[in-house]
Coordinates of N, CA, C and O in Angstrom, one line a residue:
M1 N 50.2 -52.4 -19.8 CA 51.3 -52.8 -20.7 C 52.3 -51.7 -20.7 O 51.9 -50.5 -20.6
I2 N 53.5 -52.0 -20.7 CA 54.6 -51.0 -20.7 C 55.3 -51.0 -22.0 O 55.7 -52.1 -22.5
A3 N 55.5 -49.8 -22.6 CA 56.1 -49.6 -23.9 C 57.5 -50.2 -23.9 O 57.9 -50.8 -24.9
E4 N 58.3 -50.0 -22.8 CA 59.6 -50.5 -22.8 C 59.7 -52.0 -22.9 O 60.6 -52.6 -23.6
D5 N 58.7 -52.7 -22.3 CA 58.6 -54.2 -22.4 C 58.3 -54.6 -23.8 O 58.9 -55.6 -24.3
L6 N 57.5 -53.9 -24.5 CA 57.2 -54.2 -25.9 C 58.5 -54.1 -26.8 O 58.8 -54.9 -27.6
A7 N 59.2 -53.0 -26.6 CA 60.4 -52.7 -27.3 C 61.4 -53.8 -27.0 O 62.1 -54.4 -27.9
D8 N 61.6 -54.2 -25.7 CA 62.5 -55.3 -25.4 C 62.2 -56.6 -26.0 O 63.0 -57.5 -26.2
A9 N 60.9 -56.8 -26.2 CA 60.4 -58.1 -26.8 C 60.5 -58.1 -28.3 O 60.1 -59.1 -28.9
G10 N 61.0 -57.0 -28.9 CA 61.2 -57.0 -30.3 C 59.9 -56.5 -31.0 O 59.8 -56.6 -32.3
L11 N 59.0 -55.9 -30.3 CA 57.8 -55.4 -30.9 C 57.8 -53.9 -31.0 O 56.9 -53.2 -30.7
D12 N 58.9 -53.4 -31.5 CA 59.1 -52.0 -31.6 C 58.1 -51.3 -32.5 O 57.8 -50.1 -32.4
W13 N 57.5 -52.0 -33.4 CA 56.4 -51.4 -34.3 C 55.2 -51.1 -33.5 O 54.3 -50.4 -34.0
L14 N 55.1 -51.4 -32.2 CA 54.0 -51.1 -31.4 C 54.3 -49.9 -30.5 O 53.5 -49.5 -29.6
V15 N 55.6 -49.4 -30.6 CA 56.1 -48.4 -29.7 C 56.1 -47.0 -30.4 O 56.5 -46.9 -31.5
V16 N 55.8 -46.0 -29.6 CA 55.9 -44.6 -30.1 C 57.2 -44.0 -29.5 O 57.4 -44.1 -28.3
R17 N 58.0 -43.4 -30.4 CA 59.2 -42.8 -30.0 C 59.2 -41.3 -30.3 O 58.6 -40.9 -31.3
D18 N 59.9 -40.5 -29.5 CA 60.1 -39.1 -29.8 C 61.2 -38.9 -30.9 O 61.9 -39.9 -31.2
P19 N 61.4 -37.7 -31.3 CA 62.5 -37.5 -32.4 C 63.9 -37.9 -31.9 O 64.7 -38.2 -32.8
T20 N 64.1 -38.0 -30.6 CA 65.4 -38.4 -30.1 C 65.5 -39.9 -30.0 O 66.6 -40.4 -29.6
G21 N 64.4 -40.6 -30.2 CA 64.4 -42.1 -30.0 C 64.0 -42.6 -28.7 O 63.9 -43.8 -28.5
E22 N 63.6 -41.7 -27.8 CA 63.1 -42.1 -26.5 C 61.7 -42.6 -26.6 O 60.9 -42.1 -27.3
I23 N 61.4 -43.7 -25.8 CA 60.1 -44.3 -25.9 C 59.1 -43.3 -25.2 O 59.3 -42.9 -24.1
E24 N 58.0 -43.1 -25.9 CA 56.9 -42.2 -25.3 C 55.7 -43.0 -25.0 O 54.9 -42.5 -24.1
G25 N 55.4 -44.0 -25.7 CA 54.1 -44.7 -25.4 C 53.9 -45.9 -26.3 O 54.8 -46.4 -27.0
I26 N 52.7 -46.3 -26.4 CA 52.3 -47.5 -27.2 C 51.3 -47.1 -28.3 O 50.4 -46.2 -28.0
K27 N 51.4 -47.7 -29.4 CA 50.5 -47.5 -30.5 C 49.3 -48.5 -30.3 O 49.3 -49.6 -30.9
Y28 N 48.4 -48.1 -29.5 CA 47.3 -48.9 -29.1 C 46.4 -49.3 -30.3 O 45.8 -50.4 -30.3
D29 N 46.4 -48.5 -31.4 CA 45.6 -48.9 -32.5 C 46.1 -50.1 -33.2 O 45.4 -50.8 -33.9
R30 N 47.4 -50.4 -33.1 CA 48.0 -51.5 -33.7 C 48.0 -52.7 -32.8 O 48.3 -53.9 -33.2
L31 N 47.8 -52.5 -31.5 CA 47.8 -53.6 -30.5 C 46.8 -54.7 -30.8 O 47.1 -55.9 -30.7
A32 N 45.6 -54.3 -31.2 CA 44.6 -55.3 -31.5 C 45.0 -56.2 -32.6 O 44.8 -57.4 -32.6
V33 N 45.6 -55.6 -33.6 CA 46.1 -56.4 -34.8 C 47.1 -57.4 -34.3 O 47.1 -58.6 -34.8
A34 N 48.0 -57.1 -33.4 CA 49.0 -58.0 -32.9 C 48.4 -59.1 -32.1 O 48.9 -60.2 -32.0
L35 N 47.3 -58.8 -31.4 CA 46.7 -59.8 -30.5 C 45.8 -60.8 -31.2 O 45.5 -61.9 -30.6
I36 N 45.3 -60.5 -32.4 CA 44.4 -61.4 -33.1 C 44.9 -62.8 -33.2 O 44.3 -63.8 -32.9
P37 N 46.2 -63.0 -33.7 CA 46.7 -64.4 -33.9 C 46.9 -65.1 -32.5 O 46.7 -66.3 -32.4
V38 N 47.2 -64.3 -31.5 CA 47.4 -64.9 -30.2 C 46.1 -65.4 -29.6 O 46.0 -66.5 -29.1
I39 N 45.1 -64.6 -29.8 CA 43.7 -65.0 -29.3 C 43.2 -66.2 -30.1 O 42.7 -67.2 -29.5
K40 N 43.5 -66.3 -31.4 CA 43.1 -67.4 -32.2 C 43.8 -68.7 -31.8 O 43.1 -69.7 -31.6
N41 N 45.1 -68.6 -31.5 CA 45.8 -69.8 -31.0 C 45.3 -70.2 -29.7 O 45.2 -71.4 -29.4
L42 N 45.0 -69.3 -28.8 CA 44.5 -69.7 -27.4 C 43.2 -70.3 -27.6 O 42.9 -71.3 -26.9
K43 N 42.3 -69.8 -28.4 CA 41.0 -70.4 -28.6 C 41.1 -71.9 -29.1 O 40.5 -72.8 -28.7
Q44 N 42.1 -72.1 -30.1 CA 42.3 -73.4 -30.6 C 42.8 -74.4 -29.5 O 42.4 -75.5 -29.4
E45 N 43.7 -73.9 -28.7 CA 44.3 -74.7 -27.6 C 43.1 -75.1 -26.6 O 43.1 -76.2 -26.1
I46 N 42.3 -74.1 -26.3 CA 41.2 -74.4 -25.4 C 40.3 -75.5 -26.0 O 39.9 -76.4 -25.3
E47 N 39.9 -75.4 -27.2 CA 39.1 -76.4 -27.9 C 39.7 -77.7 -27.9 O 39.1 -78.8 -27.6
E48 N 41.0 -77.8 -28.1 CA 41.7 -79.1 -28.1 C 41.7 -79.7 -26.7 O 41.5 -80.9 -26.5
L49 N 41.9 -78.9 -25.7 CA 41.9 -79.4 -24.3 C 40.5 -79.9 -23.9 O 40.4 -80.9 -23.2
K50 N 39.5 -79.1 -24.4 CA 38.1 -79.6 -24.1 C 37.8 -80.9 -24.7 O 37.3 -81.8 -24.1
N51 N 38.2 -81.1 -26.0 CA 38.0 -82.3 -26.7 C 38.8 -83.5 -26.1 O 38.3 -84.6 -26.0
E52 N 40.0 -83.2 -25.6 CA 40.8 -84.2 -25.0 C 40.1 -84.6 -23.6 O 40.1 -85.8 -23.3
R53 N 39.6 -83.7 -22.9 CA 38.9 -84.0 -21.6 C 37.7 -84.8 -21.9 O 37.4 -85.8 -21.1
I54 N 37.0 -84.5 -22.9 CA 35.7 -85.3 -23.2 C 36.1 -86.7 -23.7 O 35.4 -87.6 -23.3
S55 N 37.2 -86.8 -24.4 CA 37.6 -88.2 -24.8 C 38.1 -89.1 -23.7 O 38.0 -90.3 -23.8
N56 N 38.6 -88.5 -22.7 CA 39.1 -89.3 -21.5 C 38.0 -89.5 -20.6 O 37.5 -90.1 -20.0

């Protein structure tokens, strides 16, 4: 993952900046919190697709 890409995507709260505002890195400890809803949605989509496949 690239810190600049996170900042460009509007996820600046996951980016570490130096005192001058230059991007230094990623706040990995916060990354898991950001991914939980994404994983939950993907799991739900997978279950829906499995159920749809079984119904057909």
